[in-house]
Amino acid sequence: MKINVASFGYFGYFLAREMSALGELGVLYTNLHAGRLRDIPENKRKINLPSALPIVLSKIGMHNFATKYLNWPCVEYFDQWVASNLDFCNIFHSFSSFGRRAHKVAREKYGAMTVVERGSSHIVYQNQILSEEYERWGLKFPQIDKRIIEKEQLEYEECDYITIQSSFAEKTFIEHGVPSKKLIKLPLGVDLSMFHPVSKNDSVFRVLYAGSFSLRKGTLYLLEAIKQLKLKNFEFVFNGHVSSELQKFLDPYTDIIKFVGMRPFDQLYKLYSQASVFVLPTLEDGFAKVITEAMACGVPVIATTNCGAEDVMTDGQEGFIIPIRDVRAIRDRILFMYENPDIRDQMAAASLAKAKELLSCETHGLRALDAYSNAYRKFQT
């Protein structure tokens, strides 16, 4: 069975890597530089660097410009390039919005089963909940491009299957009329060779947040919860980038945040390992890999219902699963771990054990291949 994967940036790259390791990858179509593709044989990859321009500009502080003027043209350009260069495959997999034309070629030219992967919730739900959040804080939401919304919904309709990464995302698709039989749920794995625990250097009770400080991630609720805690030997550490929309809200909280900048990805395990608890108050994530990264470093997690936590955690065992926008729940769960170090240590051990047993990239690859094989058998009948 040949599975071709179209990957814009890292969207889809890890699946391609796993399929390559299992001997099932046909071709990876990507805009990543060859130096980042060492796990993919040269004869199994095709590269289109020009379409990566929005990614490059975003990394040098031009995210708004790239999104407004270049995102849609590059999405369409990448899709057309893949469609024009598509090789034979039994299954063609592309991240949502990047492959409608290529899906059509795969279907009509090769009779392939077509799969669209959605890394977030249903795009209409995502647009709605983010619009509500921006209004809640008196800000204007830069709406998701209507052309992207339209294209994604057509992909949902036209493709044979949709892969989603969590029960939360699955629920939003069903609520928007997508038949459950069309959905394949595949929570992501974590690279255990990169994320693993090292010894904690001190006795400070440390709350860690890693990622974008943004309204989408619910970080203002976390800050308010931290502000209400008056604890000794306590620290709140933030690793990541602060979105421009939140800058004006940070003044009341600057005294409680320890900014550590953007740590290199291959050094994050050291940062995770110094945490007592990892907190993710996000409003919307199809699947938050930071949860599994923290667990793989032996750190208990407090996360919301809207990020895939329930697919990798059991509430009260590896940490806590809480509602969105709930300052009290965040505060009380942090306080519980602070006041109950023995239980927190048990949760830490449970997190590491769960990651090792069920959450590796290799396990994810096997789950994906099994799911695709079963889907393909149905597709052929």
Coordinates of C-alpha atoms in Angstrom, one line a residue:
M1 CA 0.0 0.0 0.0
K2 CA 1.4 3.4 -1.0
I3 CA 0.4 6.4 1.1
N4 CA 1.3 9.8 -0.3
V5 CA 1.3 12.7 2.1
A6 CA 1.2 16.5 1.4
S7 CA 2.7 18.4 4.3
F8 CA 2.7 22.3 4.4
G9 CA 5.3 23.0 7.0
Y10 CA 5.3 20.3 9.7
F11 CA 1.5 19.6 9.2
G12 CA 1.7 16.0 8.1
Y13 CA 5.5 15.6 8.2
F14 CA 5.4 13.3 11.3
L15 CA 2.8 11.0 9.8
A16 CA 5.0 10.8 6.7
R17 CA 8.0 10.0 8.8
E18 CA 6.1 7.2 10.6
M19 CA 4.8 5.8 7.3
S20 CA 8.3 5.8 5.9
A21 CA 9.6 3.9 8.9
L22 CA 6.9 1.3 8.4
G23 CA 7.6 1.0 4.7
E24 CA 4.3 2.4 3.5
L25 CA 5.2 6.0 2.4
G26 CA 4.9 6.6 -1.3
V27 CA 6.0 10.3 -1.6
L28 CA 6.1 13.2 0.8
Y29 CA 5.2 16.6 -0.8
T30 CA 6.5 19.4 1.4
N31 CA 7.9 22.9 1.6
L32 CA 10.3 22.0 4.3
H33 CA 14.0 22.4 3.6
A34 CA 15.9 19.1 2.7
G35 CA 18.0 19.5 5.9
R36 CA 14.8 18.9 8.0
L37 CA 13.9 15.8 6.1
R38 CA 16.7 13.5 7.1
D39 CA 14.2 10.8 8.1
I40 CA 12.7 10.7 4.7
P41 CA 14.7 9.0 1.8
E42 CA 15.5 11.4 -1.0
N43 CA 13.6 9.3 -3.5
K44 CA 10.4 9.6 -1.4
R45 CA 10.2 13.4 -1.1
K46 CA 9.4 16.3 -3.4
I47 CA 10.1 19.8 -2.2
N48 CA 8.6 23.2 -3.1
L49 CA 10.4 25.9 -1.1
P50 CA 8.6 29.1 -2.5
S51 CA 5.3 28.1 -0.8
A52 CA 7.1 28.3 2.6
L53 CA 7.4 32.1 2.4
P54 CA 4.5 32.8 4.9
I55 CA 6.2 30.5 7.4
V56 CA 9.5 32.3 7.0
L57 CA 8.0 35.7 7.3
S58 CA 6.1 34.7 10.4
K59 CA 9.3 33.6 12.1
I60 CA 10.9 37.0 11.6
G61 CA 7.9 38.9 13.1
M62 CA 5.8 39.5 10.0
H63 CA 3.0 37.1 10.9
N64 CA 0.2 39.6 10.3
F65 CA 1.5 40.6 6.9
A66 CA 2.1 37.0 5.8
T67 CA -1.4 36.0 6.9
K68 CA -3.2 38.9 5.3
Y69 CA -1.4 39.0 1.9
L70 CA 0.4 35.7 1.3
N71 CA -1.3 32.9 3.1
W72 CA -4.1 32.2 0.6
P73 CA -1.9 32.6 -2.5
C74 CA 0.6 30.2 -1.1
V75 CA -2.1 27.7 0.1
E76 CA -3.4 27.6 -3.5
Y77 CA 0.0 27.5 -5.1
F78 CA 1.1 24.5 -2.9
D79 CA -2.2 22.7 -3.7
Q80 CA -1.7 23.2 -7.4
W81 CA 1.9 22.1 -7.2
V82 CA 1.1 18.9 -5.5
A83 CA -1.8 18.2 -8.0
S84 CA 0.6 18.7 -10.9
N85 CA 3.3 16.4 -9.4
L86 CA 1.2 13.7 -7.8
D87 CA 2.5 10.2 -8.2
F88 CA 0.5 6.9 -8.0
C89 CA -0.8 6.1 -4.5
N90 CA -3.5 4.0 -2.9
I91 CA -4.1 6.6 -0.3
F92 CA -3.6 10.4 -0.6
H93 CA -3.4 12.3 2.7
S94 CA -3.3 16.1 2.9
F95 CA -3.7 18.6 5.7
S96 CA -7.0 20.6 5.5
S97 CA -7.1 23.5 3.0
F98 CA -3.9 22.4 1.3
G99 CA -5.0 19.7 -1.0
R100 CA -8.4 20.0 -2.7
R101 CA -7.0 20.0 -6.2
A102 CA -4.6 17.2 -5.4
H103 CA -7.4 15.1 -3.9
K104 CA -9.3 15.3 -7.1
V105 CA -6.2 14.1 -9.1
A106 CA -5.6 11.3 -6.7
R107 CA -9.3 10.2 -7.0
E108 CA -9.7 10.6 -10.7
K109 CA -6.3 9.5 -12.0
Y110 CA -5.3 6.8 -9.5
G111 CA -8.6 5.8 -7.9
A112 CA -7.0 6.5 -4.5
M113 CA -8.8 6.8 -1.2
T114 CA -8.6 10.5 -0.2
V115 CA -8.0 11.7 3.4
V116 CA -8.1 15.2 4.7
E117 CA -6.5 15.8 8.1
R118 CA -7.9 18.6 10.3
G119 CA -5.5 19.6 13.1
S120 CA -8.1 21.8 14.9
S121 CA -11.8 21.6 15.6
H122 CA -14.3 22.0 12.7
I123 CA -13.3 25.3 11.1
V124 CA -16.7 26.9 11.5
Y125 CA -16.6 26.0 15.3
Q126 CA -13.1 27.4 15.5
N127 CA -14.0 30.6 13.9
Q128 CA -17.1 31.0 16.1
I129 CA -15.4 30.3 19.5
L130 CA -12.5 32.6 18.7
S131 CA -14.9 35.4 17.5
E132 CA -16.7 35.0 20.9
E133 CA -13.5 35.2 22.8
Y134 CA -12.2 38.4 21.1
E135 CA -15.6 40.0 21.7
R136 CA -15.4 39.0 25.3
W137 CA -12.2 41.0 25.7
G138 CA -13.3 43.9 23.6
L139 CA -11.1 43.1 20.6
K140 CA -11.8 42.7 16.9
F141 CA -11.2 39.2 15.7
P142 CA -9.2 38.9 12.5
Q143 CA -11.7 36.4 11.0
I144 CA -10.4 33.2 9.3
D145 CA -10.2 33.8 5.6
K146 CA -13.6 33.0 4.1
R147 CA -11.9 31.4 1.2
I148 CA -10.1 29.0 3.6
I149 CA -13.4 28.2 5.4
E150 CA -15.2 27.5 2.1
K151 CA -12.4 25.3 0.8
E152 CA -12.0 23.3 3.9
Q153 CA -15.7 22.6 4.1
L154 CA -15.6 21.4 0.5
E155 CA -12.7 19.1 1.4
Y156 CA -14.7 17.7 4.3
E157 CA -17.5 16.9 1.9
E158 CA -15.5 15.5 -1.0
C159 CA -12.9 13.4 0.7
D160 CA -13.5 9.8 1.7
Y161 CA -12.3 10.3 5.3
I162 CA -11.4 13.0 7.7
T163 CA -8.8 12.4 10.4
I164 CA -9.1 14.4 13.5
Q165 CA -6.9 14.3 16.5
S166 CA -9.2 14.2 19.5
S167 CA -12.6 13.5 20.9
F168 CA -13.1 17.2 21.3
A169 CA -12.5 17.8 17.6
E170 CA -14.6 14.8 16.7
K171 CA -17.6 16.3 18.6
T172 CA -17.4 19.6 16.8
F173 CA -17.5 17.8 13.4
I174 CA -20.5 15.7 14.3
E175 CA -22.2 18.9 15.7
H176 CA -21.7 20.4 12.2
G177 CA -23.3 17.6 10.4
V178 CA -20.3 15.4 9.4
P179 CA -21.2 11.7 9.7
S180 CA -19.2 9.9 12.4
K181 CA -18.5 7.1 10.0
K182 CA -16.4 9.5 8.0
L183 CA -14.1 10.4 10.9
I184 CA -10.9 8.7 11.9
K185 CA -9.6 9.8 15.3
L186 CA -5.8 9.7 15.7
P187 CA -4.4 11.4 18.8
L188 CA -0.8 12.4 18.1
G189 CA 2.3 10.8 19.5
V190 CA 5.4 12.4 21.2
D191 CA 9.1 11.8 20.4
L192 CA 10.3 10.0 23.5
S193 CA 13.9 10.3 22.4
M194 CA 13.5 14.1 22.5
F195 CA 11.2 14.4 25.5
H196 CA 12.2 12.6 28.6
P197 CA 12.7 13.6 32.3
V198 CA 15.9 14.9 33.8
S199 CA 16.4 15.6 37.5
K200 CA 14.8 18.7 38.9
N201 CA 17.4 21.1 40.2
D202 CA 15.5 22.7 43.1
S203 CA 12.5 22.5 45.4
V204 CA 10.6 25.4 43.9
F205 CA 7.0 24.7 43.0
R206 CA 7.0 25.7 39.4
V207 CA 4.0 26.2 37.1
L208 CA 4.9 26.0 33.4
Y209 CA 3.2 27.3 30.3
A210 CA 4.7 26.8 26.9
G211 CA 3.4 28.0 23.6
S212 CA 1.8 31.2 22.2
F213 CA 0.5 33.6 24.8
S214 CA -2.8 34.4 23.1
L215 CA -6.6 34.7 23.6
R216 CA -7.0 31.3 21.8
K217 CA -4.8 29.7 24.4
G218 CA -6.8 31.1 27.3
T219 CA -3.7 32.5 28.9
L220 CA -5.4 35.5 30.6
Y221 CA -7.4 33.0 32.7
L222 CA -4.2 31.4 33.8
L223 CA -2.6 34.7 34.7
E224 CA -5.6 35.6 36.8
A225 CA -5.5 32.3 38.6
I226 CA -1.8 32.7 39.3
K227 CA -2.4 36.2 40.6
Q228 CA -4.9 34.9 43.1
L229 CA -2.4 32.5 44.6
K230 CA -0.1 33.8 47.3
L231 CA 2.3 30.9 47.8
K232 CA 5.8 30.6 49.1
N233 CA 8.6 29.0 47.1
F234 CA 6.4 29.4 44.0
E235 CA 7.2 30.4 40.4
F236 CA 5.3 30.8 37.1
V237 CA 7.4 30.3 34.0
F238 CA 6.4 31.1 30.5
N239 CA 8.2 29.8 27.4
G240 CA 7.0 31.2 24.1
H241 CA 5.8 34.3 22.2
V242 CA 3.4 36.9 23.4
S243 CA 0.8 37.8 20.7
S244 CA 0.4 41.5 20.0
E245 CA -3.3 41.3 21.0
L246 CA -2.3 40.5 24.6
Q247 CA 0.4 43.0 25.2
K248 CA -2.0 45.7 26.6
F249 CA -3.5 43.2 29.1
L250 CA -0.2 42.1 30.7
D251 CA 0.6 45.1 32.9
P252 CA -1.2 43.8 36.0
Y253 CA 0.7 40.5 35.7
T254 CA 4.3 41.2 34.8
D255 CA 5.4 40.8 38.4
I256 CA 4.3 37.1 38.5
I257 CA 5.7 35.9 35.1
K258 CA 9.2 34.7 34.6
F259 CA 9.8 34.9 30.8
V260 CA 12.4 32.5 29.5
G261 CA 12.0 33.4 25.8
M262 CA 11.7 30.8 23.0
R263 CA 13.8 27.8 24.1
P264 CA 15.1 25.6 21.2
F265 CA 12.8 22.7 20.5
D266 CA 15.5 20.1 21.3
Q267 CA 16.1 21.7 24.7
L268 CA 12.5 21.9 25.9
Y269 CA 12.7 18.6 27.8
K270 CA 15.1 20.4 30.3
L271 CA 12.5 23.2 30.8
Y272 CA 9.6 20.7 31.2
S273 CA 11.6 18.7 33.7
Q274 CA 12.0 21.7 36.1
A275 CA 8.2 22.1 36.3
S276 CA 6.0 20.9 39.1
V277 CA 2.9 21.1 36.9
F278 CA 2.2 22.1 33.3
V279 CA -1.0 24.1 32.7
L280 CA -2.8 24.6 29.4
P281 CA -6.0 26.7 29.6
T282 CA -6.6 26.7 25.9
L283 CA -10.1 27.4 24.4
E284 CA -9.5 25.5 21.2
D285 CA -6.8 23.0 20.1
G286 CA -7.5 20.0 17.9
F287 CA -4.7 18.3 19.9
A288 CA -2.2 20.0 22.1
K289 CA 1.1 18.2 21.8
V290 CA 2.5 20.2 24.7
I291 CA 0.4 17.9 26.9
T292 CA 2.1 14.8 25.8
E293 CA 5.5 16.5 25.8
A294 CA 5.0 17.4 29.5
M295 CA 3.8 13.9 30.3
A296 CA 6.8 12.4 28.6
C297 CA 9.0 14.5 30.9
G298 CA 7.2 13.2 34.0
V299 CA 5.1 16.3 34.6
P300 CA 1.4 16.2 35.7
V301 CA -0.9 18.4 33.5
I302 CA -3.9 20.7 34.1
A303 CA -5.6 21.1 30.8
T304 CA -9.1 22.1 29.4
T305 CA -11.6 19.9 27.8
N306 CA -11.0 21.6 24.4
C307 CA -7.6 20.2 23.5
G308 CA -7.6 16.4 23.4
A309 CA -6.7 16.0 27.1
E310 CA -9.4 13.4 27.6
D311 CA -7.8 11.2 24.9
V312 CA -4.4 10.9 26.7
M313 CA -5.3 11.6 30.4
T314 CA -7.7 10.4 33.0
D315 CA -8.9 13.2 35.2
G316 CA -7.3 12.8 38.6
Q317 CA -4.6 10.4 37.5
E318 CA -2.1 12.2 35.3
G319 CA -3.5 15.6 36.3
F320 CA -6.8 17.4 35.9
I321 CA -9.1 18.1 33.1
I322 CA -11.1 21.4 33.6
P323 CA -13.7 23.5 31.7
I324 CA -12.6 26.4 29.5
R325 CA -12.6 30.0 30.9
D326 CA -12.6 28.8 34.5
V327 CA -10.2 30.8 36.7
R328 CA -11.3 29.1 39.9
A329 CA -10.7 25.6 38.5
I330 CA -7.2 26.5 37.4
R331 CA -6.4 28.1 40.8
D332 CA -7.9 25.3 42.8
R333 CA -6.1 22.5 40.9
I334 CA -2.7 24.3 41.1
L335 CA -3.3 24.8 44.8
F336 CA -4.2 21.1 45.3
M337 CA -1.0 20.0 43.8
Y338 CA 1.0 22.5 45.8
E339 CA -0.6 21.3 49.1
N340 CA -0.5 17.6 48.2
P341 CA 3.1 16.8 47.0
D342 CA 2.7 13.1 47.4
I343 CA -0.4 13.0 45.1
R344 CA 1.4 15.3 42.7
D345 CA 4.3 12.9 42.6
Q346 CA 1.9 10.0 41.9
M347 CA 0.4 12.0 39.0
A348 CA 3.9 12.7 37.7
A349 CA 4.8 9.0 37.7
A350 CA 1.5 8.2 36.0
S351 CA 2.1 10.8 33.3
L352 CA 5.5 9.3 32.5
A353 CA 4.2 5.8 32.5
K354 CA 1.3 6.7 30.2
A355 CA 3.6 8.5 27.8
K356 CA 6.0 5.5 27.6
E357 CA 3.2 3.0 27.2
L358 CA 0.8 4.6 24.8
L359 CA 2.0 7.9 23.4
S360 CA 5.1 7.4 21.4
C361 CA 5.4 8.4 17.8
E362 CA 5.9 4.7 16.9
T363 CA 2.7 3.8 18.6
H364 CA 0.9 6.6 16.8
G365 CA 2.3 5.4 13.4
L366 CA 1.0 1.8 14.1
R367 CA -2.4 3.2 15.1
A368 CA -2.5 5.3 11.9
L369 CA -1.5 2.5 9.6
D370 CA -4.1 0.1 11.2
A371 CA -6.8 2.8 10.9
Y372 CA -5.9 3.5 7.3
S373 CA -5.7 -0.2 6.4
N374 CA -9.2 -0.8 7.8
A375 CA -10.6 2.3 6.0
Y376 CA -9.0 1.2 2.7
R377 CA -10.6 -2.2 2.9
K378 CA -14.0 -0.6 3.3
F379 CA -13.1 1.9 0.5
Q380 CA -12.4 -1.0 -1.9
T381 CA -15.7 -2.8 -1.2

